[in-house]
XYZ file of C-alpha atoms in Angstrom:
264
model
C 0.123 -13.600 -35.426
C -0.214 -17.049 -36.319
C -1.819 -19.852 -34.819
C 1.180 -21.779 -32.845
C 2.573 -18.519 -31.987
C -0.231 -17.162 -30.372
C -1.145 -19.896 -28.638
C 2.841 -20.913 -27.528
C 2.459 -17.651 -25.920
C -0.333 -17.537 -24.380
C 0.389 -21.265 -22.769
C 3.927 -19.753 -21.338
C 2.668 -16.505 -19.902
C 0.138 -18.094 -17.738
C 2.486 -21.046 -16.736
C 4.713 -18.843 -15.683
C 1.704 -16.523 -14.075
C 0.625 -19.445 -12.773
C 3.455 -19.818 -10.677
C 3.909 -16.297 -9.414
C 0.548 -16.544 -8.081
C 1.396 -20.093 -6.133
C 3.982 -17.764 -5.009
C 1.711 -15.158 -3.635
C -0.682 -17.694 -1.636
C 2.030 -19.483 -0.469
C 3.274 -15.947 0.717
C -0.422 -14.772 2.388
C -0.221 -18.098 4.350
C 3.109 -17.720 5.911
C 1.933 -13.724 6.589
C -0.858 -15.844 8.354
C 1.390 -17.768 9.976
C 4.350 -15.777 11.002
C 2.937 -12.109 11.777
C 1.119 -10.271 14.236
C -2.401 -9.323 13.886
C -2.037 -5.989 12.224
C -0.105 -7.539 9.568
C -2.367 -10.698 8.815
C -5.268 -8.405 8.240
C -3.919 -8.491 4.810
C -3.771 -12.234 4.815
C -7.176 -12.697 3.044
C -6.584 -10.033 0.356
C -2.937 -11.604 -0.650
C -4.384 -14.684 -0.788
C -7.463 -13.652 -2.504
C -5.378 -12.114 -5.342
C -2.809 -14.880 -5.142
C -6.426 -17.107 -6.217
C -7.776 -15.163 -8.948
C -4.176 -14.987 -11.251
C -4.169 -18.338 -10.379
C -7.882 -19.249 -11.904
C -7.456 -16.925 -14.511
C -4.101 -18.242 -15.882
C -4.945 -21.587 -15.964
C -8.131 -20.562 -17.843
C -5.835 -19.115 -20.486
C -3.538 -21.727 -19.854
C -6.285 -24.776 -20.776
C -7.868 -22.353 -23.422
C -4.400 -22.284 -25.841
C -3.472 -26.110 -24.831
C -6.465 -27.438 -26.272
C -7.259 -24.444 -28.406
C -10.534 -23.966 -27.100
C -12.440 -20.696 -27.844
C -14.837 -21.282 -25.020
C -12.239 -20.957 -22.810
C -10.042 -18.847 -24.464
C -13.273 -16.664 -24.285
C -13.592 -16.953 -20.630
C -10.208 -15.865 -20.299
C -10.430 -12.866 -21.787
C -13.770 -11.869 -20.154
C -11.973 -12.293 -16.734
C -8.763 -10.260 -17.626
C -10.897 -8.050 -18.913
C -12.477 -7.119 -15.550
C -8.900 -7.384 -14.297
C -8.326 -4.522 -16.389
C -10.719 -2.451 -16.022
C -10.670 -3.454 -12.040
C -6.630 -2.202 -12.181
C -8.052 1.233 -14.478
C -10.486 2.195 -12.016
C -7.865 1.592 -8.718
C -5.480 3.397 -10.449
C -7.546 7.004 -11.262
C -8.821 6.379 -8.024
C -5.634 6.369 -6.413
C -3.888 9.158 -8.445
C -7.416 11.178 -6.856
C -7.439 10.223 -3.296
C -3.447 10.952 -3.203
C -3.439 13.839 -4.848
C -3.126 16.555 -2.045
C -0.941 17.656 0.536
C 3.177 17.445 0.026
C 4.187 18.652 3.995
C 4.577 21.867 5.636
C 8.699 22.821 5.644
C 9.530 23.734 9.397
C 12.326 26.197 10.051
C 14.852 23.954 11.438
C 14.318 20.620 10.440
C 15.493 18.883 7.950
C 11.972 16.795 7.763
C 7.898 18.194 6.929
C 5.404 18.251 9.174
C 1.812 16.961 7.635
C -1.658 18.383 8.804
C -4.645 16.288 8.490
C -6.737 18.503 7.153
C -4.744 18.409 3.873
C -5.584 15.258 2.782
C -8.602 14.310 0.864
C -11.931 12.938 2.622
C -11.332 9.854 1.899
C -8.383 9.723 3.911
C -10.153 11.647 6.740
C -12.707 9.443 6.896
C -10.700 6.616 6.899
C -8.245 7.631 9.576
C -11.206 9.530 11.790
C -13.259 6.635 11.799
C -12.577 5.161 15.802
C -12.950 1.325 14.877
C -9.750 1.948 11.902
C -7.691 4.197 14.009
C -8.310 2.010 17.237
C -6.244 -0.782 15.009
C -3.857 1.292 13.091
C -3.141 2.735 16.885
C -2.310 -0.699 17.946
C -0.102 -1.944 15.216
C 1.993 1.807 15.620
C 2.468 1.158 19.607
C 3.675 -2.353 18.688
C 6.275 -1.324 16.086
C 9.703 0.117 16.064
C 8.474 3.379 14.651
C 8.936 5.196 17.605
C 10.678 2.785 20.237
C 13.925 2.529 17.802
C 14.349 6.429 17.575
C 16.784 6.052 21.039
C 18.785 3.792 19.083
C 18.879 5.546 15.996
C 19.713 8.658 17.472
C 21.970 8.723 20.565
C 22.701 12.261 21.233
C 20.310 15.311 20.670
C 22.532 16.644 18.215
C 22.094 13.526 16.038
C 18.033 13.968 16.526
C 17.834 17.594 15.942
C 19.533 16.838 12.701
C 17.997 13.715 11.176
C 15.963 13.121 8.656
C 12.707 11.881 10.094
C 9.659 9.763 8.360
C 6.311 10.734 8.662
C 5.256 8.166 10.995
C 8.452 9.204 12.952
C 7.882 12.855 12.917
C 3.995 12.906 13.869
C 3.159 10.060 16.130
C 6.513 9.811 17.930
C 7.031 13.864 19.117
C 5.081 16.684 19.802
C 4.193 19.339 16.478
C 7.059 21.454 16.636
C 4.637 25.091 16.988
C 4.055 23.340 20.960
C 7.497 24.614 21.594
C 8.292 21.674 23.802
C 12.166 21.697 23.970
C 13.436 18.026 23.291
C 15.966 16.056 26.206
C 16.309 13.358 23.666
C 14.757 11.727 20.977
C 12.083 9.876 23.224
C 11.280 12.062 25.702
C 10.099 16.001 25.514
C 10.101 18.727 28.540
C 6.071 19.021 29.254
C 6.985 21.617 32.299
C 7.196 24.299 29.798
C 3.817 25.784 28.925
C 3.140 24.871 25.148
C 2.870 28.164 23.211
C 0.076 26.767 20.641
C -3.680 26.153 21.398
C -3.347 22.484 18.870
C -4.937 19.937 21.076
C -1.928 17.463 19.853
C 0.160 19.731 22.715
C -1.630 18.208 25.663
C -2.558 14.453 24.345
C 1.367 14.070 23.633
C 2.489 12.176 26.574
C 6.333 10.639 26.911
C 5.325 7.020 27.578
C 5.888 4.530 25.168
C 2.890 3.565 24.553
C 1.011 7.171 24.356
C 3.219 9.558 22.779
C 1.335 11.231 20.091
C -0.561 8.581 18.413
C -4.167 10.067 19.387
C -3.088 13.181 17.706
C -4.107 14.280 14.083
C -0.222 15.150 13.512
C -0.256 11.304 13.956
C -2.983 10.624 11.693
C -1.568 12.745 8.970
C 1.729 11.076 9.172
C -0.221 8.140 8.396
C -1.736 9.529 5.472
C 1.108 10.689 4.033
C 2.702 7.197 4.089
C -0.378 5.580 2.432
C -0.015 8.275 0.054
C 3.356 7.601 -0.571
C 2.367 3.695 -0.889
C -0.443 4.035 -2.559
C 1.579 6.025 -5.365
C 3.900 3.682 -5.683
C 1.111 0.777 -6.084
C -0.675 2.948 -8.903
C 2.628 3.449 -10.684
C 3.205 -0.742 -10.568
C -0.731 -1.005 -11.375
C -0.275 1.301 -14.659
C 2.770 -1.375 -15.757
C 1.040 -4.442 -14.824
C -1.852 -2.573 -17.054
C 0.274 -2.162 -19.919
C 1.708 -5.891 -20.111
C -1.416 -6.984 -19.346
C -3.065 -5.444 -22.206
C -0.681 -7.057 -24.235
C -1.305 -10.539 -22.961
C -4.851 -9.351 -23.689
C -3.820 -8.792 -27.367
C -2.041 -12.092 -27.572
C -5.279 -13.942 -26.100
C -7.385 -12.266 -28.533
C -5.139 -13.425 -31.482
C -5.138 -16.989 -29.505
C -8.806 -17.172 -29.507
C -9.782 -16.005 -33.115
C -7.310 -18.815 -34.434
C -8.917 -21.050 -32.073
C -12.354 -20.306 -33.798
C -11.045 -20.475 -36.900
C -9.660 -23.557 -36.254
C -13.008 -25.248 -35.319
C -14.888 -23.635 -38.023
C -12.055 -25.858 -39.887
C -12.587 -28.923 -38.713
């Protein structure tokens, strides 16, 4: 690769990165801004990684403008770490996520997850009082389980649907309590539960109880950080792959650089 090509690429990628990350700040300040507290917990990480593209690319950015090796150098150093920062997540991930796919239920179209299926990380995580204090909060505060009414109008329609994790663990009873359902926010606790799982007695029908102290809550959890966190790996294993490439191009960038001085 010669050196104006190298270099014309290198300059455009991290203008252009430049901006997505201007994008992301911007994006972690309105989070800041315009969300409640369980959401702007991830305010400082958004904006964090909003900050280090941003550094990074104009690193590269100055480094093929002025054909500088020094900083061409720096550049790669730094996505360097990116990488290998992005390599490590990833495995990590693909570990921590890989157990547990749901228990089927005779008669409902949706799984049931069990908390002892997931890995330790997880359990630690989720058992730990301080995390599952917050995560507890931001659950009672959302629609998970206050829009299931809505959703569903008759008990024929709830019976029937197709129910998220989150849905199906912290807003009903585990189906082996036997509980018979009136409607899709409020169970029949006059009939004796025929299982010995503690989640039978801490499910309550008020709104802000229901079954979110209960590990059937917990796992339903889980199973949608699982499900996130897969899809993050996935878009961490492209963002690997074009980044490598970028790395490529920056290497080419900063060996014509060098030769360039050695030139002169």
């Amino acid at each position: 690769m010669g050196t104006s090509t190298s270099t014309f690429v290198i300059r455009w990628i991290n203008f252009l990165t430049m901006l997505l990350a201007l994008v992301v700040i911007g994006f972690g300040i309105w989070m800041s801004t315009n969300h409640d507290g369980c959401r702007r917990s991830l305010t400082l990480p958004v904006i964090g990684l909003g900050a280090v593209i941003f550094v990074v690319s104009i690193i590269g950015f100055l480094g093929a403008l002025k054909s500088n090796s020094i900083l061409l150098w720096m550049y790669l150093i730094m996505l360097f770490l990116i990488l290998v920062a992005i390599l490590v997540f990833t495995v990590l991930a693909f570990i921590v996520t890989n157990n547990s796919s749901g228990h089927d239920v005779a008669g409902l179209k949706y799984k049931e997850y069990q908390l002892q299926d997931y890995s330790s990380w997880f359990l630690n995580q989720l058992n730990n009082t301080h995390n599952w204090n917050r995560l507890r909060n931001c659950l009672v505060k959302s629609d998970d389980c206050k829009g299931l009414s809505r959703k569903y109008k008759t008990l024929k329609q709830y019976k029937s649907a197709k129910l998220t994790p989150i849905e199906a663990g912290c807003c009903r009873p585990p189906s082996e309590c036997g509980y018979p359902a009136v409607n899709a926010s409020f169970y029949d606790l006059t009939f004796h539960p025929i299982s010995s799982n503690k989640d039978c007695k801490l499910y309550k029908n008020l709104k802000s109880i229901k079954c979110y102290n209960c590990d059937s809550c917990k796992a339903g959890v889980a199973q949608y950080m699982k499900t996130e966190w897969r899809v993050v790996a996935i878009f961490n294993i492209i963002l690997f792959l074009v980044l490598s490439i970028i790395y490529f191009v920056g290497c080419c960038a900063r060996r014509n650089a060098a030769k360039n001085r050695d030139k002169d």
